[in-house]
Coordinates of C-alpha atoms in Angstrom, one line a residue:
X1 CA 0.0 0.0 0.0
X2 CA 1.3 3.4 -0.9
X3 CA 2.0 5.7 2.0
X4 CA 3.6 9.1 1.4
X5 CA 6.0 10.9 3.8
X6 CA 5.7 14.6 2.8
X7 CA 8.7 16.8 3.3
X8 CA 7.3 20.2 4.1
X9 CA 9.7 23.1 3.8
X10 CA 8.1 26.3 5.2
X11 CA 9.2 29.7 6.5
X12 CA 5.9 31.6 7.1
X13 CA 2.2 31.3 7.7
X14 CA 2.1 29.0 10.7
X15 CA -1.7 28.5 10.4
X16 CA -1.2 27.4 6.8
X17 CA 1.4 24.9 7.8
X18 CA -0.7 23.5 10.6
X19 CA -3.7 23.1 8.2
X20 CA -1.5 21.5 5.6
X21 CA -0.1 19.0 8.0
X22 CA -3.4 18.0 9.5
X23 CA -4.9 17.7 6.0
X24 CA -2.3 15.4 4.6
X25 CA -2.1 13.2 7.7
X26 CA -5.9 12.9 7.9
X27 CA -5.7 10.9 4.7
X28 CA -3.3 8.4 6.2
X29 CA 0.0 9.8 5.2
X30 CA 3.0 11.4 7.1
X31 CA 4.5 14.9 7.2
X32 CA 8.0 16.0 8.3
X33 CA 8.3 19.7 8.7
X34 CA 11.4 21.9 8.4
X35 CA 10.5 25.4 9.6
X36 CA 13.2 28.0 8.6
X37 CA 15.2 29.2 11.6
X38 CA 15.0 32.7 10.2
X39 CA 11.2 32.6 11.0
X40 CA 9.8 33.6 14.3
X41 CA 10.4 31.2 17.3
X42 CA 6.9 32.0 18.4
X43 CA 5.5 30.8 15.1
X44 CA 7.5 27.6 15.3
X45 CA 6.3 26.9 18.9
X46 CA 2.8 27.5 17.7
X47 CA 3.2 24.9 15.0
X48 CA 4.8 22.3 17.3
X49 CA 2.2 22.8 20.0
X50 CA -0.7 22.5 17.5
X51 CA 0.7 19.3 16.0
X52 CA 2.2 17.7 19.1
X53 CA -0.6 15.2 19.5
X54 CA -0.4 14.0 15.8
X55 CA 1.8 10.8 15.6
X56 CA 2.0 11.2 11.8
X57 CA 3.8 14.6 12.1
X58 CA 7.5 14.9 12.8
X59 CA 10.0 17.8 12.8
X60 CA 13.5 17.9 11.4
X61 CA 16.0 17.5 14.2
X62 CA 17.9 20.6 13.2
X63 CA 16.6 24.0 11.8
X64 CA 18.6 25.8 9.2
X65 CA 18.7 29.5 8.4
X66 CA 17.7 29.2 4.7
X67 CA 18.8 31.5 2.0
X68 CA 17.8 31.4 -1.7
X69 CA 20.5 29.8 -3.8
X70 CA 22.4 28.5 -0.7
X71 CA 23.4 25.1 0.4
X72 CA 21.1 25.6 3.5
X73 CA 18.0 24.7 1.4
X74 CA 19.5 21.3 0.6
X75 CA 20.7 20.9 4.2
X76 CA 17.2 21.5 5.4
X77 CA 15.8 19.1 2.9
X78 CA 18.3 16.4 3.9
X79 CA 17.6 16.9 7.5
X80 CA 13.9 16.4 7.0
X81 CA 14.3 13.5 4.6
X82 CA 16.7 11.7 6.9
X83 CA 14.4 12.1 9.9
X84 CA 11.3 11.0 7.9
X85 CA 13.1 7.9 6.5
X86 CA 13.9 6.9 10.1
X87 CA 10.6 7.9 11.7
X88 CA 8.1 6.5 9.2
X89 CA 9.3 3.0 8.1
X90 CA 5.9 2.3 6.4
X91 CA 6.4 5.3 4.0
X92 CA 6.8 4.1 0.4
X93 CA 7.4 7.5 -1.2
X94 CA 8.8 10.8 -0.1
X95 CA 7.2 14.0 -1.6
X96 CA 8.9 17.4 -1.3
X97 CA 6.5 20.3 -0.8
X98 CA 6.7 23.9 0.2
X99 CA 4.3 25.8 2.5
X100 CA 2.8 27.4 -0.7
X101 CA 1.9 24.1 -2.3
X102 CA -1.6 22.6 -2.3
X103 CA -3.0 19.3 -3.6
X104 CA -4.9 19.5 -7.0
X105 CA -5.9 15.8 -6.9
X106 CA -7.4 13.6 -4.2
X107 CA -5.3 11.5 -2.0
X108 CA -7.0 8.5 -3.5
X109 CA -6.1 9.6 -7.0
X110 CA -2.5 10.4 -5.9
X111 CA -1.9 6.9 -4.4
X112 CA -3.3 5.2 -7.5
X113 CA -1.1 7.4 -9.7
X114 CA 2.1 6.4 -7.8
X115 CA 1.1 2.7 -7.6
X116 CA 0.5 2.6 -11.4
X117 CA 4.2 3.2 -12.2
X118 CA 7.1 2.0 -10.1
X119 CA 9.4 5.0 -10.6
X120 CA 10.7 8.3 -9.3
X121 CA 9.4 11.7 -10.3
X122 CA 12.0 14.4 -10.5
X123 CA 12.8 16.9 -13.2
X124 CA 16.5 16.2 -14.3
X125 CA 17.9 17.5 -17.5
X126 CA 21.5 17.6 -18.6
X127 CA 23.3 20.6 -17.1
X128 CA 25.4 21.5 -20.1
X129 CA 23.0 20.6 -22.9
X130 CA 19.5 20.9 -21.4
X131 CA 19.1 24.7 -21.8
X132 CA 17.3 24.7 -18.5
X133 CA 19.0 27.8 -17.3
X134 CA 17.7 30.9 -19.1
X135 CA 19.7 33.7 -17.6
X136 CA 22.4 34.3 -15.1
X137 CA 25.3 32.0 -14.2
X138 CA 25.7 28.8 -15.9
X139 CA 28.9 26.7 -15.7
X140 CA 30.1 29.2 -13.1
X141 CA 27.6 27.6 -10.7
X142 CA 29.7 24.5 -10.6
X143 CA 33.3 25.2 -11.5
X144 CA 33.8 28.1 -8.9
X145 CA 33.2 28.0 -5.2
X146 CA 30.4 30.2 -3.8
X147 CA 30.6 31.2 -0.1
X148 CA 28.4 34.3 -0.3
X149 CA 24.7 34.9 -1.1
X150 CA 24.1 36.9 -4.3
X151 CA 21.1 38.6 -3.0
X152 CA 22.2 39.5 0.5
X153 CA 26.0 39.8 -0.1
X154 CA 26.0 40.9 -3.7
X155 CA 29.3 42.7 -3.6
X156 CA 31.2 39.9 -1.9
X157 CA 29.6 37.3 -4.2
X158 CA 30.8 38.9 -7.4
X159 CA 34.1 40.0 -6.0
X160 CA 34.8 36.4 -5.0
X161 CA 33.7 35.1 -8.4
X162 CA 35.9 37.7 -10.2
X163 CA 38.9 36.9 -8.1
X164 CA 38.5 33.1 -8.8
X165 CA 38.3 33.7 -12.5
X166 CA 41.3 36.0 -12.6
X167 CA 43.3 33.4 -10.7
X168 CA 41.8 30.5 -12.7
X169 CA 40.7 28.7 -9.5
X170 CA 38.4 26.3 -11.2
X171 CA 37.4 22.9 -9.9
X172 CA 36.2 19.6 -11.4
X173 CA 32.7 18.2 -10.7
X174 CA 32.6 15.1 -8.5
X175 CA 34.2 12.0 -10.1
X176 CA 31.7 9.7 -11.8
X177 CA 28.7 12.1 -11.8
X178 CA 26.9 13.6 -14.8
X179 CA 25.6 16.9 -13.6
X180 CA 21.8 17.4 -13.9
X181 CA 19.5 20.3 -13.2
X182 CA 15.8 20.7 -12.5
X183 CA 13.0 21.7 -10.2
X184 CA 13.5 21.0 -6.5
X185 CA 10.0 19.6 -6.1
X186 CA 10.1 15.8 -6.5
X187 CA 8.6 12.5 -5.4
X188 CA 11.0 9.7 -4.7
X189 CA 10.5 6.0 -3.7
X190 CA 11.9 4.8 -0.4
X191 CA 14.7 2.7 -2.0
X192 CA 15.8 5.8 -3.9
X193 CA 15.9 8.0 -0.8
X194 CA 17.8 5.3 1.1
X195 CA 20.3 4.9 -1.8
X196 CA 20.9 8.8 -1.9
X197 CA 21.5 8.9 1.9
X198 CA 23.8 6.0 1.8
X199 CA 25.8 7.5 -1.1
X200 CA 26.4 10.8 0.7
X201 CA 27.4 9.0 3.8
X202 CA 30.0 7.0 1.7
X203 CA 31.3 10.0 -0.2
X204 CA 31.8 13.1 1.9
X205 CA 33.3 14.8 -1.2
X206 CA 29.7 15.2 -2.6
X207 CA 28.7 17.4 0.3
X208 CA 31.9 19.4 0.1
X209 CA 31.3 20.1 -3.6
X210 CA 27.6 20.9 -3.4
X211 CA 28.1 23.0 -0.2
X212 CA 29.8 25.7 -2.3
X213 CA 27.7 25.3 -5.5
X214 CA 25.4 28.1 -6.5
X215 CA 21.7 27.1 -6.2
X216 CA 22.4 23.5 -5.3
X217 CA 18.7 22.7 -4.7
X218 CA 18.4 22.6 -8.5
X219 CA 21.3 20.1 -9.0
X220 CA 21.9 18.0 -5.8
X221 CA 19.0 15.5 -5.8
X222 CA 18.7 15.7 -9.5
X223 CA 22.3 14.6 -10.1
X224 CA 22.3 11.9 -7.4
X225 CA 19.1 10.3 -8.4
X226 CA 20.0 10.1 -12.1
X227 CA 23.4 8.6 -11.0
X228 CA 21.8 5.9 -8.8
X229 CA 18.5 5.0 -10.5
X230 CA 18.1 3.4 -14.0
X231 CA 16.8 5.9 -16.5
X232 CA 13.9 3.6 -17.2
X233 CA 12.7 4.1 -13.6
X234 CA 12.8 7.9 -13.6
X235 CA 10.1 10.1 -15.0
X236 CA 12.0 13.4 -15.7
X237 CA 9.2 15.7 -14.6
X238 CA 8.1 17.3 -11.4
X239 CA 4.8 16.0 -10.0
X240 CA 4.1 19.5 -8.8
X241 CA 2.6 22.0 -11.2
X242 CA 4.3 25.4 -11.3
X243 CA 4.8 28.0 -13.9
X244 CA 7.2 31.0 -14.3
X245 CA 6.8 34.5 -15.7
X246 CA 9.0 36.1 -18.3
X247 CA 11.0 37.5 -15.3
X248 CA 11.7 34.1 -13.8
X249 CA 9.3 34.6 -11.0
X250 CA 6.8 31.8 -10.0
X251 CA 3.3 32.3 -11.1
X252 CA 0.9 32.7 -8.1
X253 CA -2.5 31.1 -8.1
X254 CA -5.7 32.7 -6.7
X255 CA -9.3 31.7 -6.1
X256 CA -10.3 31.8 -9.7
X257 CA -7.7 29.3 -10.8
X258 CA -9.5 26.3 -9.1
X259 CA -10.8 24.7 -12.3
X260 CA -7.6 25.3 -14.2
X261 CA -5.5 23.6 -11.5
X262 CA -7.7 20.5 -11.3
X263 CA -7.3 20.0 -15.1
X264 CA -3.5 19.9 -15.0
X265 CA -1.6 16.5 -15.1
X266 CA 0.0 17.0 -11.8
X267 CA -0.6 16.1 -8.1
X268 CA 0.1 19.3 -6.3
X269 CA 0.5 23.0 -7.4
X270 CA 2.8 25.7 -6.3
X271 CA 2.4 28.4 -5.5
X272 CA -1.0 29.2 -3.9
X273 CA -1.5 32.7 -2.6
X274 CA -1.8 32.8 1.2
X275 CA -4.7 35.2 0.6
X276 CA -6.6 32.7 -1.6
X277 CA -8.5 31.2 1.3
X278 CA -11.4 30.0 -0.8
X279 CA -9.0 28.2 -3.2
X280 CA -7.2 26.6 -0.3
X281 CA -10.4 25.4 1.3
X282 CA -11.7 24.0 -2.0
X283 CA -8.4 22.2 -2.8
X284 CA -8.2 20.8 0.7
X285 CA -11.7 19.3 0.2
X286 CA -10.4 17.8 -3.1
X287 CA -7.6 16.0 -1.2
X288 CA -10.2 14.4 1.2
X289 CA -12.6 13.4 -1.6
X290 CA -13.1 9.8 -2.8
X291 CA -14.4 8.4 -6.1
X292 CA -13.7 11.7 -8.0
X293 CA -12.4 11.5 -11.6
X294 CA -10.4 14.3 -13.0
X295 CA -10.6 15.5 -16.7
X296 CA -7.0 16.3 -17.7
X297 CA -6.6 18.9 -20.4
X298 CA -3.1 20.3 -19.4
X299 CA -3.5 23.6 -21.1
X300 CA -2.2 25.6 -18.2
X301 CA 1.3 26.8 -19.5
X302 CA 0.0 27.5 -23.0
X303 CA -3.0 29.4 -21.8
X304 CA -0.9 31.5 -19.4
X305 CA 1.5 32.2 -22.2
X306 CA -1.3 33.1 -24.6
X307 CA -2.9 35.5 -22.1
X308 CA 0.3 37.2 -21.0
X309 CA 1.6 37.7 -24.5
X310 CA -1.5 39.3 -25.9
X311 CA -0.7 42.7 -27.4
X312 CA 3.1 42.2 -27.5
X313 CA 4.6 42.8 -30.9
X314 CA 8.1 41.4 -31.7
X315 CA 10.6 43.6 -33.6
X316 CA 13.8 42.7 -35.4
X317 CA 16.1 45.7 -35.8
X318 CA 19.1 44.3 -37.5
X319 CA 20.1 41.5 -39.9
X320 CA 21.8 38.4 -38.6
X321 CA 25.5 38.0 -39.5
X322 CA 24.8 35.1 -41.8
X323 CA 22.5 37.2 -43.8
X324 CA 25.1 39.8 -44.7
X325 CA 25.3 40.1 -48.5
X326 CA 22.5 37.6 -48.9
X327 CA 19.7 40.0 -49.5
X328 CA 17.3 39.7 -52.3
X329 CA 17.7 41.7 -55.6
X330 CA 15.5 44.5 -56.7
X331 CA 14.3 42.5 -59.6
X332 CA 12.9 39.7 -57.3
X333 CA 9.2 39.9 -56.7
X334 CA 7.9 38.2 -53.5
X335 CA 4.2 37.6 -53.2
X336 CA 2.9 36.9 -49.7
X337 CA -0.5 35.3 -49.4
X338 CA -1.4 36.2 -45.9
X339 CA -4.2 34.0 -44.4
X340 CA -5.2 32.8 -41.0
X341 CA -7.2 29.9 -42.5
X342 CA -4.3 27.9 -43.9
X343 CA -6.5 25.5 -45.9
X344 CA -8.0 28.5 -47.8
X345 CA -4.5 29.8 -48.8
X346 CA -3.5 26.3 -49.8
X347 CA -6.4 25.9 -52.1
X348 CA -5.4 29.1 -53.8
X349 CA -1.7 28.2 -54.1
X350 CA -2.6 24.8 -55.5
X351 CA -4.7 26.5 -58.1
X352 CA -1.9 28.9 -59.0
X353 CA 0.5 26.0 -59.5
X354 CA -2.1 24.3 -61.8
X355 CA -2.9 27.4 -63.9
X356 CA 0.3 29.3 -64.1
X357 CA 4.1 28.8 -64.1
X358 CA 4.6 31.0 -61.1
X359 CA 6.6 29.1 -58.5
X360 CA 4.4 28.9 -55.3
X361 CA 5.1 27.3 -51.9
X362 CA 2.8 27.0 -48.8
X363 CA 3.5 27.9 -45.2
X364 CA 7.3 27.2 -45.3
X365 CA 7.9 28.9 -42.0
X366 CA 5.1 27.0 -40.2
X367 CA 5.1 23.5 -41.8
X368 CA 7.7 21.1 -43.0
X369 CA 5.6 19.9 -45.9
X370 CA 5.2 23.2 -47.8
X371 CA 5.6 22.1 -51.5
X372 CA 9.4 22.9 -51.4
X373 CA 12.0 21.5 -53.7
X374 CA 15.0 19.7 -52.2
X375 CA 17.2 22.4 -50.7
X376 CA 19.4 20.3 -48.4
X377 CA 20.0 21.0 -44.7
X378 CA 18.8 24.6 -44.7
X379 CA 15.2 23.5 -45.0
X380 CA 15.3 20.5 -42.7
X381 CA 13.4 22.1 -39.9
X382 CA 11.0 25.0 -39.5
X383 CA 13.2 26.7 -36.9
X384 CA 16.2 26.5 -39.3
X385 CA 14.2 28.0 -42.1
X386 CA 13.2 30.9 -39.9
X387 CA 16.8 31.6 -38.8
X388 CA 18.0 31.6 -42.4
X389 CA 14.9 33.1 -43.9
X390 CA 16.4 35.4 -46.4
X391 CA 19.1 33.0 -47.5
X392 CA 16.3 30.3 -47.9
X393 CA 14.2 32.6 -50.1
X394 CA 17.2 33.5 -52.2
X395 CA 17.9 29.8 -52.7
X396 CA 14.2 29.3 -53.8
X397 CA 14.6 32.0 -56.4
X398 CA 17.7 30.3 -57.7
X399 CA 16.2 26.8 -57.5
X400 CA 13.1 27.8 -59.5
X401 CA 15.1 30.1 -61.8
X402 CA 12.5 32.6 -61.5
X403 CA 12.1 36.3 -60.6
X404 CA 8.8 35.9 -58.9
X405 CA 7.9 33.6 -55.9
X406 CA 4.7 33.2 -54.0
X407 CA 4.5 31.9 -50.4
X408 CA 2.0 31.7 -47.6
X409 CA 2.4 33.5 -44.3
X410 CA 0.3 33.6 -41.2
X411 CA -0.9 37.1 -40.2
X412 CA 0.6 36.6 -36.7
X413 CA 4.0 36.7 -38.3
X414 CA 4.0 40.5 -38.8
X415 CA 7.8 40.9 -38.2
X416 CA 8.4 38.3 -41.0
X417 CA 6.1 40.2 -43.3
X418 CA 7.6 43.5 -42.5
X419 CA 11.1 41.9 -43.0
X420 CA 10.3 40.9 -46.6
X421 CA 8.3 44.0 -47.4
X422 CA 11.3 46.1 -46.4
X423 CA 13.8 44.2 -48.6
X424 CA 15.2 45.5 -51.9
X425 CA 12.8 43.0 -53.6
X426 CA 9.4 44.2 -54.7
X427 CA 7.0 42.7 -52.2
X428 CA 3.3 42.3 -52.9
X429 CA 0.7 41.2 -50.3
X430 CA -2.6 39.4 -50.9
X431 CA -4.6 39.2 -47.6
X432 CA -7.3 36.7 -47.5
X433 CA -10.0 38.2 -45.2
X434 CA -12.1 35.5 -43.7
X435 CA -14.8 35.2 -41.1
X436 CA -14.2 33.2 -38.0
X437 CA -17.2 31.1 -36.9
X438 CA -17.4 29.5 -33.4
X439 CA -16.5 26.0 -34.8
X440 CA -13.3 27.4 -36.4
X441 CA -12.4 29.3 -33.2
X442 CA -12.8 26.2 -31.0
X443 CA -10.6 24.2 -33.4
X444 CA -8.0 27.0 -33.4
X445 CA -7.9 27.1 -29.7
X446 CA -7.1 23.4 -29.6
X447 CA -4.5 23.7 -32.3
X448 CA -2.5 26.4 -30.4
X449 CA -3.0 24.6 -27.1
X450 CA -5.2 27.1 -25.3
X451 CA -7.9 24.5 -24.8
X452 CA -8.0 20.7 -24.9
X453 CA -10.6 18.0 -25.2
X454 CA -11.0 18.2 -21.4
X455 CA -11.4 21.9 -21.1
X456 CA -14.8 22.7 -19.6
X457 CA -17.2 24.4 -22.1
X458 CA -17.7 27.4 -19.8
X459 CA -14.0 28.1 -20.0
X460 CA -14.0 27.9 -23.7
X461 CA -17.0 30.2 -23.9
X462 CA -15.1 32.8 -21.9
X463 CA -12.1 32.5 -24.1
X464 CA -14.0 32.7 -27.5
X465 CA -14.4 36.5 -27.6
X466 CA -10.7 36.9 -26.6
X467 CA -9.4 34.6 -29.3
X468 CA -11.8 36.2 -31.9
X469 CA -10.6 39.7 -30.9
X470 CA -7.0 38.7 -31.2
X471 CA -7.5 37.3 -34.7
X472 CA -9.3 40.5 -35.7
X473 CA -6.6 42.6 -34.2
X474 CA -4.0 40.7 -36.3
X475 CA -5.9 41.7 -39.5
X476 CA -6.1 45.4 -38.3
X477 CA -2.4 45.6 -37.6
X478 CA -1.7 44.1 -41.0
X479 CA -3.9 46.8 -42.7
X480 CA -2.4 49.6 -40.6
X481 CA 1.2 48.8 -41.7
X482 CA 0.4 50.7 -45.0
X483 CA 2.2 48.3 -47.3
X484 CA 2.3 49.9 -50.9
X485 CA 1.2 46.8 -52.7
X486 CA -1.6 45.4 -50.6
X487 CA -4.6 43.6 -52.0
X488 CA -7.5 42.0 -50.2
X489 CA -9.9 39.2 -51.3
X490 CA -12.9 37.9 -49.3
X491 CA -15.9 35.8 -49.7
X492 CA -18.2 38.9 -49.4
X493 CA -16.3 40.8 -52.1
X494 CA -17.5 38.5 -54.9
X495 CA -15.6 36.9 -57.8
X496 CA -15.1 40.0 -59.9
X497 CA -13.6 42.1 -57.2
X498 CA -11.4 39.2 -56.1
X499 CA -10.2 38.5 -59.6
X500 CA -9.1 42.1 -60.0
X501 CA -7.1 41.9 -56.8
X502 CA -5.5 38.6 -57.8
X503 CA -4.6 40.0 -61.2
X504 CA -2.7 42.9 -59.7
X505 CA -1.1 40.6 -57.1
X506 CA 0.2 38.0 -59.6
X507 CA 0.4 40.2 -62.7
X508 CA -1.6 37.7 -64.6
X509 CA -4.2 38.0 -67.3
X510 CA -7.8 38.8 -66.4
X511 CA -8.9 35.4 -67.6
X512 CA -6.5 33.5 -65.3
X513 CA -7.3 35.8 -62.4
X514 CA -11.0 35.0 -63.0
X515 CA -10.3 31.3 -62.9
X516 CA -8.3 31.7 -59.7
X517 CA -11.0 33.8 -58.1
X518 CA -13.6 31.1 -59.0
X519 CA -11.6 28.3 -57.4
X520 CA -14.3 25.8 -56.1
X521 CA -15.0 26.0 -52.4
X522 CA -12.2 28.5 -52.0
X523 CA -13.4 30.0 -48.7
X524 CA -15.2 26.8 -47.3
X525 CA -14.2 25.5 -43.9

């Protein structure tokens, strides 16, 4: 039977800590608490007194003064883990939590989840190649020694680092270990915890190394677990749901996030606002519930990114170095068919290929299969095409041996459109203006990950006007750019007006333009 020993790291909100411990143990599990020594002694006594009669609650034998990025966070975790391992012999799993965490699944569901797969859950990616660190120190975290805290002893921290660099006082990583990095919120099996504790007892060099590593809570357990446990028995993801803002700060959840949290494929969530009392109460009730099924849609990160990025417009102010002297010539004519409904644009390009000799490709910056000729490695991935966009288009002109090229572009790619329109080439734009019915919008939301099959209909209904507004705003921005050769076709305009716009865009005869405008089911969904 699965029994969980929760390792609860807290530094504030004694009432919340007490409630969390009582809630978790009421379901038959255990809790070991480390309460930061920086916190009030009165608060700590309050917690101990309130939980003294609960045999399923224990306290780390030593309290550490914890500082962000310091070894003290790992030391506190180890103290609590070691005591929990000794105090609760029936515990099968050890789950690391903070005082800001709350369950987003029931205890019943959590046990079934852990029983269904005999493995450890810990985010662990390769330190050097995983691209987990977005900003700040990278290899310097490991190869130099850090005795000072960057936040509270900034001058000493960077002075020490600068001195070590000048004197080349680097150090190797511990022998035999591949350094890993990831979130500190994990769930490990008893045998894994026992193996980690035994390893650090056998190898004091590990503690010496990580004690002076910067932000070791992101590398210590991650590295040792991957060193000790076969890869097939590790799921490299945290069981705790958390998101970060553009500024590297954790996203805080409030009362209106209840439905969103329950739909994520995680067991707990961090971090819950202390002021979100209603959310905490409702999630606490979820943990105690039985016979509850959860519809998993997992749209949280994409939905957050979608909502926070609305209105932001990217800009590119300078060419990349590889694009120097690779610009398009003034005799080149680029035709951009800009359409949100890709299937409509593709119907038109297919018809252009059938009726004319004008080389035409589809969404080459969005899809691998875009009716491209074989161009070698430069076109092997969408990301690579975008990095070398001008060189790619120049190659296409050379490959087709043509002075005119038509390609499809999504209206959200306004920087790309501006990029080509600002080239020495003569750029023409044909905007396919389409209506967005509810059925299309629902499908679009699924395609971009804002909603999934399990997303409740009331959530989708609230998002529909937002998504529709964004698509309309894309069209407005495109029109407002004032491109000199800008044509529009639409279902409402009729065949004659559309044919005239296509004739100007492609520089083809009226007869061909008429045939193109009359493409069967051109605007159909």
